[in-house]
Amino acid sequence: MCYNLKTSIGYQTNLVATTLKTSFTKLIQPRFGVAAEQFATLKIINEDSEVTQTQIAEILGKDKTTVGRSIDSLIKKGLLKRKGCFLDKRANRVYLTPKGLEVLEGANEIGHRYNEAIKSKLSDGEIEIYFKVLNTILSQSQNIELELGEK
């Protein structure tokens, strides 16, 4: 038995995710100056103004340091603003600036059109099966335990 990348669920899923992220970034970066993951960060913050950096990292499947650098970059671009938390002086919250909201709205429109273009190549049944399979893989992959003998 041999591990084969062409039949590896993990490898193929990552390849699709990377391709989608790269092509979406090519659509939004020239116009709005953000990459796909920065867009996702803006979207998460816009949907929940109380979200923490740790929660953003969990949602994106990234580590806190990477998310922190992304947030710092978005602040430098004038898309986010950091404010101290009134109740906890050690905590900081980030908020979209008017420019950030403008970028989010524009990139969101492109994201919607991009998603619809991809979905238009699939039937409703294929889309339903795709999400069902992804959800199964996601939930089951977190519970797999293997007995690995020494070789």
PDB file of C-alpha atoms in Angstrom:
ATOM      1  CA  MET A   1       0.000   0.000   0.000  1.00  0.00           C
ATOM      2  CA  CYS A   2       1.279   3.456  -0.882  1.00  0.00           C
ATOM      3  CA  TYR A   3       0.070   6.924   0.000  1.00  0.00           C
ATOM      4  CA  ASN A   4      -0.990   8.618  -3.237  1.00  0.00           C
ATOM      5  CA  LEU A   5      -1.555  12.373  -3.512  1.00  0.00           C
ATOM      6  CA  LYS A   6      -4.090  11.933  -6.325  1.00  0.00           C
ATOM      7  CA  THR A   7      -6.357   9.944  -4.025  1.00  0.00           C
ATOM      8  CA  SER A   8      -5.525  11.793  -0.788  1.00  0.00           C
ATOM      9  CA  ILE A   9      -8.593  13.552   0.594  1.00  0.00           C
ATOM     10  CA  GLY A  10      -6.412  15.991   2.535  1.00  0.00           C
ATOM     11  CA  TYR A  11      -4.127  16.854  -0.359  1.00  0.00           C
ATOM     12  CA  GLN A  12      -6.938  17.262  -2.893  1.00  0.00           C
ATOM     13  CA  THR A  13      -9.040  19.343  -0.476  1.00  0.00           C
ATOM     14  CA  ASN A  14      -6.061  21.596   0.230  1.00  0.00           C
ATOM     15  CA  LEU A  15      -5.351  21.931  -3.494  1.00  0.00           C
ATOM     16  CA  VAL A  16      -8.928  23.044  -4.164  1.00  0.00           C
ATOM     17  CA  ALA A  17      -8.896  25.454  -1.195  1.00  0.00           C
ATOM     18  CA  THR A  18      -5.573  26.970  -2.241  1.00  0.00           C
ATOM     19  CA  THR A  19      -6.732  27.357  -5.843  1.00  0.00           C
ATOM     20  CA  LEU A  20      -9.985  29.031  -4.790  1.00  0.00           C
ATOM     21  CA  LYS A  21      -8.173  31.368  -2.384  1.00  0.00           C
ATOM     22  CA  THR A  22      -5.529  32.299  -4.965  1.00  0.00           C
ATOM     23  CA  SER A  23      -7.995  32.995  -7.761  1.00  0.00           C
ATOM     24  CA  PHE A  24     -10.285  35.027  -5.474  1.00  0.00           C
ATOM     25  CA  THR A  25      -7.300  37.038  -4.244  1.00  0.00           C
ATOM     26  CA  LYS A  26      -6.374  37.801  -7.875  1.00  0.00           C
ATOM     27  CA  LEU A  27      -9.849  39.270  -8.332  1.00  0.00           C
ATOM     28  CA  ILE A  28      -9.969  41.468  -5.225  1.00  0.00           C
ATOM     29  CA  GLN A  29      -6.374  42.435  -4.456  1.00  0.00           C
ATOM     30  CA  PRO A  30      -5.769  44.769  -7.416  1.00  0.00           C
ATOM     31  CA  ARG A  31      -8.978  46.680  -6.726  1.00  0.00           C
ATOM     32  CA  PHE A  32      -9.193  46.610  -2.933  1.00  0.00           C
ATOM     33  CA  GLY A  33      -5.647  45.837  -1.734  1.00  0.00           C
ATOM     34  CA  VAL A  34      -6.638  42.819   0.367  1.00  0.00           C
ATOM     35  CA  ALA A  35      -6.111  39.092   0.013  1.00  0.00           C
ATOM     36  CA  ALA A  36      -8.822  36.474   0.471  1.00  0.00           C
ATOM     37  CA  GLU A  37      -7.950  35.799   4.128  1.00  0.00           C
ATOM     38  CA  GLN A  38      -7.875  39.511   4.938  1.00  0.00           C
ATOM     39  CA  PHE A  39     -11.315  39.808   3.340  1.00  0.00           C
ATOM     40  CA  ALA A  40     -12.490  36.924   5.544  1.00  0.00           C
ATOM     41  CA  THR A  41     -11.099  38.697   8.616  1.00  0.00           C
ATOM     42  CA  LEU A  42     -12.973  41.900   7.716  1.00  0.00           C
ATOM     43  CA  LYS A  43     -16.157  39.894   7.166  1.00  0.00           C
ATOM     44  CA  ILE A  44     -15.854  38.099  10.526  1.00  0.00           C
ATOM     45  CA  ILE A  45     -15.264  41.377  12.396  1.00  0.00           C
ATOM     46  CA  ASN A  46     -18.146  43.058  10.601  1.00  0.00           C
ATOM     47  CA  GLU A  47     -20.519  40.233  11.530  1.00  0.00           C
ATOM     48  CA  ASP A  48     -19.439  40.170  15.209  1.00  0.00           C
ATOM     49  CA  SER A  49     -17.886  43.319  16.649  1.00  0.00           C
ATOM     50  CA  GLU A  50     -17.123  41.459  19.904  1.00  0.00           C
ATOM     51  CA  VAL A  51     -15.072  38.708  18.233  1.00  0.00           C
ATOM     52  CA  THR A  52     -11.591  38.198  19.633  1.00  0.00           C
ATOM     53  CA  GLN A  53      -8.349  37.537  17.775  1.00  0.00           C
ATOM     54  CA  THR A  54      -8.395  33.983  19.164  1.00  0.00           C
ATOM     55  CA  GLN A  55     -11.911  33.412  17.832  1.00  0.00           C
ATOM     56  CA  ILE A  56     -10.951  34.803  14.422  1.00  0.00           C
ATOM     57  CA  ALA A  57      -8.001  32.403  14.352  1.00  0.00           C
ATOM     58  CA  GLU A  58     -10.290  29.480  15.190  1.00  0.00           C
ATOM     59  CA  ILE A  59     -12.827  30.454  12.513  1.00  0.00           C
ATOM     60  CA  LEU A  60     -10.089  30.775   9.876  1.00  0.00           C
ATOM     61  CA  GLY A  61      -8.161  27.716  11.042  1.00  0.00           C
ATOM     62  CA  LYS A  62      -5.036  29.845  11.554  1.00  0.00           C
ATOM     63  CA  ASP A  63      -2.801  30.524  14.530  1.00  0.00           C
ATOM     64  CA  LYS A  64      -3.220  33.698  16.597  1.00  0.00           C
ATOM     65  CA  THR A  65       0.131  35.131  15.523  1.00  0.00           C
ATOM     66  CA  THR A  66      -0.756  34.920  11.818  1.00  0.00           C
ATOM     67  CA  VAL A  67      -4.140  36.528  12.459  1.00  0.00           C
ATOM     68  CA  GLY A  68      -2.462  39.212  14.561  1.00  0.00           C
ATOM     69  CA  ARG A  69      -0.114  40.106  11.698  1.00  0.00           C
ATOM     70  CA  SER A  70      -3.080  40.222   9.308  1.00  0.00           C
ATOM     71  CA  ILE A  71      -4.988  42.526  11.667  1.00  0.00           C
ATOM     72  CA  ASP A  72      -1.916  44.778  12.025  1.00  0.00           C
ATOM     73  CA  SER A  73      -1.685  44.960   8.220  1.00  0.00           C
ATOM     74  CA  LEU A  74      -5.379  45.856   7.937  1.00  0.00           C
ATOM     75  CA  ILE A  75      -4.888  48.582  10.562  1.00  0.00           C
ATOM     76  CA  LYS A  76      -1.924  50.003   8.596  1.00  0.00           C
ATOM     77  CA  LYS A  77      -4.110  50.041   5.472  1.00  0.00           C
ATOM     78  CA  GLY A  78      -6.696  52.055   7.397  1.00  0.00           C
ATOM     79  CA  LEU A  79      -9.344  49.318   7.159  1.00  0.00           C
ATOM     80  CA  LEU A  80      -9.478  48.475  10.866  1.00  0.00           C
ATOM     81  CA  LYS A  81      -9.053  50.482  14.033  1.00  0.00           C
ATOM     82  CA  ARG A  82      -7.996  49.087  17.389  1.00  0.00           C
ATOM     83  CA  LYS A  83      -9.706  50.403  20.522  1.00  0.00           C
ATOM     84  CA  GLY A  84      -9.197  49.515  24.154  1.00  0.00           C
ATOM     85  CA  CYS A  85     -11.986  47.611  25.859  1.00  0.00           C
ATOM     86  CA  PHE A  86     -13.831  49.677  28.469  1.00  0.00           C
ATOM     87  CA  LEU A  87     -14.420  46.734  30.817  1.00  0.00           C
ATOM     88  CA  ASP A  88     -11.014  45.067  30.439  1.00  0.00           C
ATOM     89  CA  LYS A  89      -8.092  47.462  30.008  1.00  0.00           C
ATOM     90  CA  ARG A  90      -5.833  44.604  28.848  1.00  0.00           C
ATOM     91  CA  ALA A  91      -8.110  43.694  25.938  1.00  0.00           C
ATOM     92  CA  ASN A  92      -8.364  45.393  22.583  1.00  0.00           C
ATOM     93  CA  ARG A  93     -11.187  45.221  20.089  1.00  0.00           C
ATOM     94  CA  VAL A  94     -10.888  45.899  16.383  1.00  0.00           C
ATOM     95  CA  TYR A  95     -13.517  47.682  14.368  1.00  0.00           C
ATOM     96  CA  LEU A  96     -13.985  48.393  10.685  1.00  0.00           C
ATOM     97  CA  THR A  97     -13.272  51.940   9.613  1.00  0.00           C
ATOM     98  CA  PRO A  98     -15.490  53.573   6.983  1.00  0.00           C
ATOM     99  CA  LYS A  99     -12.783  52.690   4.431  1.00  0.00           C
ATOM    100  CA  GLY A 100     -12.783  49.104   5.716  1.00  0.00           C
ATOM    101  CA  LEU A 101     -16.540  48.880   5.327  1.00  0.00           C
ATOM    102  CA  GLU A 102     -16.263  50.232   1.769  1.00  0.00           C
ATOM    103  CA  VAL A 103     -13.605  47.636   0.894  1.00  0.00           C
ATOM    104  CA  LEU A 104     -15.646  44.882   2.522  1.00  0.00           C
ATOM    105  CA  GLU A 105     -18.777  45.796   0.565  1.00  0.00           C
ATOM    106  CA  GLY A 106     -16.918  45.918  -2.761  1.00  0.00           C
ATOM    107  CA  ALA A 107     -14.995  42.704  -2.192  1.00  0.00           C
ATOM    108  CA  ASN A 108     -18.154  41.039  -0.889  1.00  0.00           C
ATOM    109  CA  GLU A 109     -19.917  41.749  -4.185  1.00  0.00           C
ATOM    110  CA  ILE A 110     -17.049  40.154  -6.103  1.00  0.00           C
ATOM    111  CA  GLY A 111     -17.035  37.229  -3.651  1.00  0.00           C
ATOM    112  CA  HIS A 112     -20.734  36.667  -4.211  1.00  0.00           C
ATOM    113  CA  ARG A 113     -20.337  36.756  -7.993  1.00  0.00           C
ATOM    114  CA  TYR A 114     -17.287  34.455  -7.812  1.00  0.00           C
ATOM    115  CA  ASN A 115     -19.138  31.938  -5.653  1.00  0.00           C
ATOM    116  CA  GLU A 116     -22.177  32.011  -7.936  1.00  0.00           C
ATOM    117  CA  ALA A 117     -19.972  31.489 -11.017  1.00  0.00           C
ATOM    118  CA  ILE A 118     -18.484  28.358  -9.467  1.00  0.00           C
ATOM    119  CA  LYS A 119     -21.862  27.079  -8.278  1.00  0.00           C
ATOM    120  CA  SER A 120     -23.332  27.614 -11.747  1.00  0.00           C
ATOM    121  CA  LYS A 121     -21.107  24.788 -12.991  1.00  0.00           C
ATOM    122  CA  LEU A 122     -22.751  22.368 -10.525  1.00  0.00           C
ATOM    123  CA  SER A 123     -26.282  21.085 -10.072  1.00  0.00           C
ATOM    124  CA  ASP A 124     -28.173  21.787  -6.845  1.00  0.00           C
ATOM    125  CA  GLY A 125     -27.774  18.100  -5.970  1.00  0.00           C
ATOM    126  CA  GLU A 126     -24.004  18.225  -6.497  1.00  0.00           C
ATOM    127  CA  ILE A 127     -23.747  21.294  -4.262  1.00  0.00           C
ATOM    128  CA  GLU A 128     -25.799  19.594  -1.551  1.00  0.00           C
ATOM    129  CA  ILE A 129     -23.642  16.451  -1.726  1.00  0.00           C
ATOM    130  CA  TYR A 130     -20.440  18.539  -1.759  1.00  0.00           C
ATOM    131  CA  PHE A 131     -21.327  20.317   1.480  1.00  0.00           C
ATOM    132  CA  LYS A 132     -22.568  17.107   3.084  1.00  0.00           C
ATOM    133  CA  VAL A 133     -19.288  15.349   2.261  1.00  0.00           C
ATOM    134  CA  LEU A 134     -17.191  18.308   3.445  1.00  0.00           C
ATOM    135  CA  ASN A 135     -19.082  18.465   6.743  1.00  0.00           C
ATOM    136  CA  THR A 136     -18.646  14.716   7.246  1.00  0.00           C
ATOM    137  CA  ILE A 137     -14.912  14.923   6.538  1.00  0.00           C
ATOM    138  CA  LEU A 138     -14.553  17.918   8.857  1.00  0.00           C
ATOM    139  CA  SER A 139     -16.347  16.325  11.772  1.00  0.00           C
ATOM    140  CA  GLN A 140     -14.807  12.865  11.343  1.00  0.00           C
ATOM    141  CA  SER A 141     -11.239  14.011  10.711  1.00  0.00           C
ATOM    142  CA  GLN A 142     -11.090  15.506  14.189  1.00  0.00           C
ATOM    143  CA  ASN A 143     -11.903  12.138  15.788  1.00  0.00           C
ATOM    144  CA  ILE A 144      -9.606   9.755  13.944  1.00  0.00           C
ATOM    145  CA  GLU A 145      -7.121   7.851  16.055  1.00  0.00           C
ATOM    146  CA  LEU A 146      -4.576   5.496  14.535  1.00  0.00           C
ATOM    147  CA  GLU A 147      -2.454   2.869  16.180  1.00  0.00           C
ATOM    148  CA  LEU A 148       0.968   3.473  14.748  1.00  0.00           C
ATOM    149  CA  GLY A 149       3.430   0.698  15.309  1.00  0.00           C
ATOM    150  CA  GLU A 150       7.154   1.259  15.130  1.00  0.00           C
ATOM    151  CA  LYS A 151       8.869   0.389  11.878  1.00  0.00           C
TER     152      LYS A 151
END
